[in-house]
């Protein structure tokens, strides 16, 4: 992708912090450490705009990257990180669900799964959740 000016815009934990414009949003979903941030960096040819880590569970907010004022890559926190307390996991799950439910500008959801392992219970839950949310997503054909 020929990207000129990708910028980190905001880390959000609630809908009022999401960007207030109608740019389409391309969202990365998947368990902790599956490669969501790396995927974004690879797509925009940047080494470390999206922070990656070999330690799972580092991203706890929803990070919006503004790509040339044309669209956003949205880096969701990873779920299913076993070292995270149950309370923390629930909080992260709520951020993800709230975002998928309330953002009006989701153009594409990219759901990453590690093919070396069978999908986890959380992967299956998330897949079903995304399918159920689908009717409320932004219609890219408009
Ligand atoms: N072998 C391999 N490692 C990867 C790949 N993508 C990411 N990683 C590594 O996996 C770790 C987690 O990546 P990260 O992008 O931070 O995952 P995130 O938690 O889903 O955002 C990092 O150490 C990356 O360098 C890949 O395609 N292959
Ligand atoms: Mg990440």
Coordinates of C-alpha atoms and ligand atoms in Angstrom, one line a residue:
X1 CA 0.0 0.0 0.0
X2 CA 1.4 3.4 -0.9
X3 CA 0.8 5.3 2.3
X4 CA 2.1 8.9 2.7
X5 CA 1.1 10.0 6.1
X6 CA -0.2 7.4 8.5
X7 CA -0.8 8.8 12.0
X8 CA -1.7 7.5 15.3
X9 CA -4.8 9.6 16.2
X10 CA -6.3 8.4 19.5
X11 CA -6.5 5.7 22.1
X12 CA -10.1 5.2 23.1
X13 CA -11.8 3.4 26.0
X14 CA -15.3 4.7 25.4
X15 CA -17.4 5.7 22.3
X16 CA -17.2 9.4 23.1
X17 CA -13.4 9.2 22.4
X18 CA -13.9 7.6 18.9
X19 CA -13.0 9.9 16.0
X20 CA -15.9 12.1 15.0
X21 CA -15.8 11.8 11.3
X22 CA -17.2 9.5 8.6
X23 CA -13.9 7.9 7.4
X24 CA -14.3 4.2 6.9
X25 CA -12.7 2.0 9.6
X26 CA -10.8 -1.2 8.9
X27 CA -10.7 -3.2 12.2
X28 CA -8.3 -5.8 13.4
X29 CA -9.8 -8.4 15.7
X30 CA -8.1 -11.4 17.2
X31 CA -6.6 -12.8 20.4
X32 CA -3.6 -11.3 22.1
X33 CA -0.3 -11.7 20.3
X34 CA -1.8 -13.0 17.0
X35 CA -0.2 -10.2 15.0
X36 CA -2.9 -7.5 14.7
X37 CA -0.5 -4.6 15.2
X38 CA 2.2 -6.2 13.0
X39 CA -0.5 -6.6 10.3
X40 CA -1.2 -2.9 10.3
X41 CA 2.5 -2.0 10.2
X42 CA 3.1 -4.3 7.3
X43 CA 0.1 -2.9 5.3
X44 CA 1.3 0.7 5.7
X45 CA 5.1 -0.1 5.3
X46 CA 6.0 1.2 8.7
X47 CA 8.1 -0.6 11.2
X48 CA 6.4 0.4 14.4
X49 CA 3.5 2.9 14.1
X50 CA 1.3 0.4 15.7
X51 CA 3.1 -0.9 18.8
X52 CA 3.9 -4.5 18.7
X53 CA 5.1 -6.7 21.5
X54 CA 6.2 -10.2 22.2
X55 CA 4.4 -10.0 25.5
X56 CA 0.7 -10.6 25.0
X57 CA -1.9 -8.3 26.5
X58 CA -0.1 -4.9 26.0
X59 CA -2.9 -3.1 24.1
X60 CA -5.8 -2.3 26.4
X61 CA -7.3 0.5 24.5
X62 CA -8.8 0.9 21.0
X63 CA -6.1 2.6 18.9
X64 CA -7.2 4.5 15.8
X65 CA -4.6 5.1 13.1
X66 CA -5.5 7.7 10.5
X67 CA -4.2 6.6 7.1
X68 CA -3.8 9.6 4.8
X69 CA -7.1 11.0 6.0
X70 CA -8.8 8.3 3.9
X71 CA -9.5 5.6 6.4
X72 CA -8.6 4.3 9.8
X73 CA -6.9 1.1 10.8
X74 CA -8.5 0.3 14.2
X75 CA -6.3 -1.9 16.5
X76 CA -8.5 -3.6 19.0
X77 CA -7.2 -5.0 22.3
X78 CA -6.6 -8.7 22.1
X79 CA -8.8 -11.1 24.0
X80 CA -8.0 -14.3 25.7
X81 CA -4.8 -13.4 27.3
X82 CA -4.6 -15.8 30.2
X83 CA -2.3 -13.7 32.4
X84 CA -4.8 -10.9 32.5
X85 CA -7.2 -11.0 35.5
X86 CA -10.7 -12.1 34.8
X87 CA -11.9 -8.6 35.6
X88 CA -9.5 -7.1 33.1
X89 CA -10.5 -9.6 30.5
X90 CA -14.2 -8.7 31.0
X91 CA -13.3 -5.1 30.7
X92 CA -11.5 -5.6 27.4
X93 CA -14.3 -7.8 26.1
X94 CA -16.7 -5.0 26.8
X95 CA -14.6 -2.4 24.9
X96 CA -14.5 -4.7 21.9
X97 CA -18.2 -5.4 21.9
X98 CA -19.1 -1.8 22.5
X99 CA -16.9 -0.7 19.6
X100 CA -18.4 -3.3 17.2
X101 CA -21.9 -2.4 18.3
X102 CA -21.7 1.4 18.3
X103 CA -19.2 2.4 15.5
X104 CA -21.2 3.4 12.5
X105 CA -18.2 3.5 10.1
X106 CA -16.9 -0.1 10.1
X107 CA -16.1 -0.9 6.5
X108 CA -14.2 -4.2 7.1
X109 CA -13.4 -6.5 10.0
X110 CA -10.2 -8.4 9.6
X111 CA -10.3 -11.4 12.0
X112 CA -6.9 -13.0 12.6
X113 CA -6.5 -16.6 13.8
X114 CA -3.2 -18.4 14.3
X115 CA -3.4 -21.4 11.9
X116 CA -1.0 -23.4 13.9
X117 CA -3.6 -23.9 16.5
X118 CA -7.3 -24.8 16.5
X119 CA -9.5 -21.8 17.2
X120 CA -10.0 -21.2 20.9
X121 CA -13.3 -20.9 22.6
X122 CA -12.8 -17.1 22.6
X123 CA -12.1 -17.2 18.9
X124 CA -15.4 -19.0 18.3
X125 CA -17.3 -16.6 20.5
X126 CA -15.8 -13.6 18.7
X127 CA -16.5 -15.1 15.3
X128 CA -20.2 -15.6 16.2
X129 CA -20.3 -12.1 17.7
X130 CA -19.0 -10.5 14.6
X131 CA -21.5 -12.4 12.4
X132 CA -24.3 -11.2 14.6
X133 CA -23.1 -7.6 14.5
X134 CA -22.9 -7.7 10.7
X135 CA -26.3 -6.2 10.0
X136 CA -25.4 -2.9 11.7
X137 CA -22.1 -2.4 9.8
X138 CA -21.6 0.5 7.3
X139 CA -22.5 -0.5 3.8
X140 CA -19.4 -0.1 1.7
X141 CA -21.4 0.0 -1.5
X142 CA -23.0 3.4 -0.6
Ligands
LIG1 N1 6.4 -15.7 13.2 C1 5.6 -14.7 13.1 N2 5.6 -13.8 14.1 C2 4.7 -12.7 14.0 C3 3.9 -12.5 12.8 N3 3.2 -11.3 13.0 C4 3.6 -10.9 14.2 N4 4.5 -11.7 14.8 C5 5.1 -11.5 16.2 O1 4.1 -11.9 17.1 C6 4.3 -11.0 18.3 C7 2.9 -10.3 18.5 O2 2.6 -9.4 17.4 P1 1.7 -8.2 17.6 O3 1.5 -7.6 16.3 O4 2.1 -7.3 18.8 O5 0.3 -8.9 18.1 P2 -1.1 -8.3 18.6 O6 -1.1 -8.5 20.1 O7 -2.2 -9.1 18.0 O8 -1.1 -6.8 18.2 C8 5.4 -10.0 18.0 O9 6.6 -10.5 18.6 C9 5.5 -10.1 16.4 O10 6.8 -9.8 16.0 C10 4.0 -13.5 11.7 O11 3.3 -13.3 10.7 N5 4.8 -14.5 11.9
LIG2 MG1 -1.3 -5.2 19.4

